[in-house]
XYZ file of C-alpha atoms in Angstrom:
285
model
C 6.018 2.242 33.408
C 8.304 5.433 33.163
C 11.869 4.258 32.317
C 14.940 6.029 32.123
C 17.438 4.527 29.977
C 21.055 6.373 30.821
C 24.110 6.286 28.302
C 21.232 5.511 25.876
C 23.400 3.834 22.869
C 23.744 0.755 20.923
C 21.840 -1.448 23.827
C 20.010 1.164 25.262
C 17.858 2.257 22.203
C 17.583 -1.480 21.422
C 15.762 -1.667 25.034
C 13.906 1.834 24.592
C 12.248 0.741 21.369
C 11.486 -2.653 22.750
C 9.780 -0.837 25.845
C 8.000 1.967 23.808
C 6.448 -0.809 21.671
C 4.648 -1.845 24.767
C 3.494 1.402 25.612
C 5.742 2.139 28.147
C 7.211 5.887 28.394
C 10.785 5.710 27.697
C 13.712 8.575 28.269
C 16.804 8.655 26.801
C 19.880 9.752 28.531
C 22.978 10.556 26.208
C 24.982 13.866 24.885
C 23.850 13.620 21.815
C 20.123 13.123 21.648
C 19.924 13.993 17.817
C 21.157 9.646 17.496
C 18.255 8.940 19.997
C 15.404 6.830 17.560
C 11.747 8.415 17.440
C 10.110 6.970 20.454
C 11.781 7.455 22.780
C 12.097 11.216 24.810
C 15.757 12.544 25.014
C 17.597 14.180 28.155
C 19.988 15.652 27.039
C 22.824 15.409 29.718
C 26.895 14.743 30.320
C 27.605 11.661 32.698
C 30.723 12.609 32.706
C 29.839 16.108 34.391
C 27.429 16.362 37.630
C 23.981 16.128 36.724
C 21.692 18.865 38.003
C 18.869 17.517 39.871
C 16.189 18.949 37.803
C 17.240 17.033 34.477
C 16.097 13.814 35.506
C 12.125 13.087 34.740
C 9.820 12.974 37.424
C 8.089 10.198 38.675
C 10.446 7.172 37.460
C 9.813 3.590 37.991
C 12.936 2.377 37.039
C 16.343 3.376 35.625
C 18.828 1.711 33.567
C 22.563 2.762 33.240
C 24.034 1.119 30.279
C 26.496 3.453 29.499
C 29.596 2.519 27.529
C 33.264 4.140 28.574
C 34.679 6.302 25.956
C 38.131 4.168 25.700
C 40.223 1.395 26.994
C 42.047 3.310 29.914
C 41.239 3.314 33.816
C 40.034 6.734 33.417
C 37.963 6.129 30.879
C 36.070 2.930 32.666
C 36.119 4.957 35.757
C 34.028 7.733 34.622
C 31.776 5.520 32.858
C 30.866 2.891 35.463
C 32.425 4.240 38.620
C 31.356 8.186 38.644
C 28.745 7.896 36.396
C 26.176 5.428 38.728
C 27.116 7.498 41.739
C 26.085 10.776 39.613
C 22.622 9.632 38.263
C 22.209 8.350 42.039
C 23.338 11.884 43.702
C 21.037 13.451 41.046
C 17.696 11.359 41.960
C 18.000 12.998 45.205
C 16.422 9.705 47.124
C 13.595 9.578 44.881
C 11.607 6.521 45.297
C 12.454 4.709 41.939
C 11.610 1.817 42.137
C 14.733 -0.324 40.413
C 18.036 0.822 39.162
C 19.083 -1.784 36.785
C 23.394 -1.302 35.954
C 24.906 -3.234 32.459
C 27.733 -4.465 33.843
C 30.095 -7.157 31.886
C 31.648 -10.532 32.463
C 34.947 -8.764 32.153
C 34.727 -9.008 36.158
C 35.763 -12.728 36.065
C 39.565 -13.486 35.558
C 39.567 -17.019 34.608
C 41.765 -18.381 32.207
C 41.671 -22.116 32.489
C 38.089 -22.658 30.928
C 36.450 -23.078 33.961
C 32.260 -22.613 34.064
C 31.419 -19.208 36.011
C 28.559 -18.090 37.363
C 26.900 -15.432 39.661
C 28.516 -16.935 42.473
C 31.864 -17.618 41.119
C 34.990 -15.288 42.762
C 35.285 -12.159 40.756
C 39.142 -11.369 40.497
C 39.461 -9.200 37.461
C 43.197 -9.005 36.289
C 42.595 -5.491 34.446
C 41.550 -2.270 35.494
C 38.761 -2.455 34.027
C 37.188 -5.499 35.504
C 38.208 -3.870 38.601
C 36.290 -0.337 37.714
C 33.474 -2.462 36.690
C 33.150 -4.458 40.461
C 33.330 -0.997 41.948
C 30.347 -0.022 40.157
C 28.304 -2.844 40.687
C 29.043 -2.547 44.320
C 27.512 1.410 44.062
C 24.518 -0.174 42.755
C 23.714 -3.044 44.828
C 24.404 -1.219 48.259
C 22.340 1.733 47.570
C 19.055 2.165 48.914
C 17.803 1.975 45.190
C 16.470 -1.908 44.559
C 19.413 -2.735 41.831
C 20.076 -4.984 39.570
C 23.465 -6.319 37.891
C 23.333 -7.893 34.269
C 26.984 -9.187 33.465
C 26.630 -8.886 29.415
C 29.078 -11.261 27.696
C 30.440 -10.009 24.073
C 27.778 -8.040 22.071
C 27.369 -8.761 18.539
C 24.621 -7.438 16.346
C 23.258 -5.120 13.603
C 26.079 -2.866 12.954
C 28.848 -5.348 14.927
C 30.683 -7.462 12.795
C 33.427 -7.275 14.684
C 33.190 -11.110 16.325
C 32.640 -12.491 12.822
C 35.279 -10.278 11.393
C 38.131 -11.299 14.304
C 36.768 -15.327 14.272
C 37.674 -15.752 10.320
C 40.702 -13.672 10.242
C 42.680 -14.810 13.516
C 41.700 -18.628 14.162
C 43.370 -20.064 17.332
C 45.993 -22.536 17.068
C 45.727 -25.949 16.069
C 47.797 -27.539 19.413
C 46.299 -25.287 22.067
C 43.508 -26.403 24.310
C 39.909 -24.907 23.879
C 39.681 -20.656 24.178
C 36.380 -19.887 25.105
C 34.342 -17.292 24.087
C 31.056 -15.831 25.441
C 28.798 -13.912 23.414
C 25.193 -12.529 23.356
C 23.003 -10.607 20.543
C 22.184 -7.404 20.942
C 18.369 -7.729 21.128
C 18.836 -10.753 23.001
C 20.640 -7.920 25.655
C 17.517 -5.480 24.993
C 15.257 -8.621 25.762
C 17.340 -9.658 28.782
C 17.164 -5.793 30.489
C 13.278 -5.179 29.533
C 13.017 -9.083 31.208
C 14.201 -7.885 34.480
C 12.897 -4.829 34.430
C 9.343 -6.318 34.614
C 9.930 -9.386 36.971
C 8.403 -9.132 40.159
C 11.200 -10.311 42.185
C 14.615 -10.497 40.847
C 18.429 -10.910 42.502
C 20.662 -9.198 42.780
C 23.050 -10.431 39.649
C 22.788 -12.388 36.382
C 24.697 -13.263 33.666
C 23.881 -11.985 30.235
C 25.526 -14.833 27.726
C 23.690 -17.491 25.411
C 23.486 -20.924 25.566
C 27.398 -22.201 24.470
C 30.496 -20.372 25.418
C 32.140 -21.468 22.139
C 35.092 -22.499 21.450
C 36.928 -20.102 18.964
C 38.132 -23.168 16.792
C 34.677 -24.029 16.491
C 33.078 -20.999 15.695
C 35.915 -20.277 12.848
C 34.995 -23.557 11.134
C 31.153 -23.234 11.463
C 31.483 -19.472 9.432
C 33.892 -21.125 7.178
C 31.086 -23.389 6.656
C 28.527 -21.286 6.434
C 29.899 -18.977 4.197
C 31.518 -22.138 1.864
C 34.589 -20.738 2.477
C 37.856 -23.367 3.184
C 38.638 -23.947 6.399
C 41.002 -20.718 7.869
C 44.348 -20.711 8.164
C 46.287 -20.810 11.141
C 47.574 -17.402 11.884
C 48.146 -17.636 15.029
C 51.729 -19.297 17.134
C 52.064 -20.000 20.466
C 54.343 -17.217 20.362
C 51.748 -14.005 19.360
C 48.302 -15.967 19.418
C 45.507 -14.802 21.343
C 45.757 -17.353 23.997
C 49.107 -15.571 25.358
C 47.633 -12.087 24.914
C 47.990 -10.473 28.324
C 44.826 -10.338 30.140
C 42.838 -12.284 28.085
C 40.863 -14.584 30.171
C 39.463 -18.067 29.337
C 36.178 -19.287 30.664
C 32.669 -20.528 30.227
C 29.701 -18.014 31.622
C 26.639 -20.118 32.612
C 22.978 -18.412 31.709
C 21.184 -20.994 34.204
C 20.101 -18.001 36.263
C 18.836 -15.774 33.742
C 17.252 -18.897 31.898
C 15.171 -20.012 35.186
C 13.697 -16.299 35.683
C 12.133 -17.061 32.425
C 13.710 -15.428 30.033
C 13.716 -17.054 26.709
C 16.563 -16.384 24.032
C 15.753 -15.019 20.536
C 19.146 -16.244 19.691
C 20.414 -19.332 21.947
C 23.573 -19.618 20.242
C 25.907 -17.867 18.173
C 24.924 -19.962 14.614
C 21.455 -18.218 15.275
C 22.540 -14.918 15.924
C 25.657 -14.931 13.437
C 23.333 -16.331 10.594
C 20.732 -13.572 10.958
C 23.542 -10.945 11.233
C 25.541 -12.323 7.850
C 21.553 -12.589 5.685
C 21.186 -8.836 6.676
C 24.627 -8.059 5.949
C 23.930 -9.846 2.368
C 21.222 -7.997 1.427
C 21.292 -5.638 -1.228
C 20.557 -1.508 0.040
């Protein structure tokens, strides 16, 4: 299989090693193709700029945009998932690929009572971005490229301590009901793309989350835990806590769909993923 992987970064080389293991031939989309890892064939191109139609490889059987936007503004999620789809599209020129595959993000649901979500669930964003990010997937899936939609919850992984980082320093409060969280591993996001770009019939949208939405609360005491650390303080009040942050939604992603294609997790939940991330953080260079 010829794959080309576009806005080639933290996921996207993940995926392209993971595919070039197998002996598929993998290209690499990005501006900076000196961060591209051997195995993988750079193209060396702008999304944010047309494409010319001759940069592209020949011949693909599938593309994947997972392309990241450059900041947190409506411009910035607009070029990234709005013009950049509809510019790798204008630039295949009808070619007869046969799958475009889009990361998209669970940012597109607005719930904030803790309800379960899923695939089918209504998709009213609050933010901009949420909003960019529906606008994309809707470029994608009404194309006359076969595409796919894989709603990635919070990425954590080599490199991204960030979750950890945020979960031990900011606990919710004590009084408050459950704030969910959804989170998946970055291989397990690799896994999860290479997964649908090989099954023979897949729909049209999944969600890319583990097993448990978790409860901050909880996963603050299972790294204090884990780490022998007292429990963490509460630092946050009803008054600045993250549970009144504006736009900060509340639910529970479902992986049912993802998990009946067949795709089995590496990490299921985050005390998996979160120990294997904190043993490679411990060991010595």
């Amino acid at each position: 299989m010829r794959v080309l992987i576009s806005g080639c970064g933290y996921v996207g080389s993940a995926l392209g090693l993971l595919l070039a293991a197998e002996g598929h031939t993998v290209f690499g989309l990005r501006r900076n193709t000196a961060a591209l890892p051997a195995g993988i064939t750079p193209v060396r191109a702008d999304l944010s700029e047309t494409l010319p139609p001759d940069v592209l490889p020949r011949d693909l059987d599938a593309v994947v945009f997972a392309a990241s936007p450059g900041g947190s503004s409506d411009e910035a999620y607009r070029t990234a998932y709005v013009e950049g789809p509809r510019r790798v599209l204008s630039a295949l020129g009808g070619r007869d690929v046969g799958r475009l595959v889009l990361v998209s993000s669970t940012g597109v649901y607005g719930q904030r009572e803790g309800e379960w979500v899923d695939e089918g669930s209504p998709t009213e964003p609050g933010g901009v971005s949420g909003r960019r990010l529906l606008e994309g997937e809707g470029q994608v899936l009404g194309g006359t490229t076969p595409g796919v939609v894989l709603r990635l919850g919070g990425i954590y992984g080599p490199g991204r301590n960030g979750m950890i980082e945020r979960a031990l320093r900011n606990p919710p409060p004590d009084d408050g009901p459950p704030q969910y969280t959804n989170r998946i591993h970055r291989d397990d996001c690799a896994g999860a793309l290479r997964h649908l770009l090989l099954l023979p019939d897949p729909g049209p949208v999944y969600l890319g989350v583990d097993h448990e939405p978790a409860d901050r609360r909880t996963v603050a005491e299972w790294l204090a835990a884990h780490l022998r650390r007292d429990p963490p303080e509460n630092l946050a009040s009803p008054r600045n806590g993250a549970r009144d942050r504006p736009g900060r939604t509340n639910k529970r992603c479902s992986n049912e769909r993802l998990l009946r294609s067949g795709y089995e997790f590496r990490y299921p939940t985050f005390r998996e993923g979160f120990a294997a991330l904190l043993e490679e953080t411990a060991r010595p260079d």
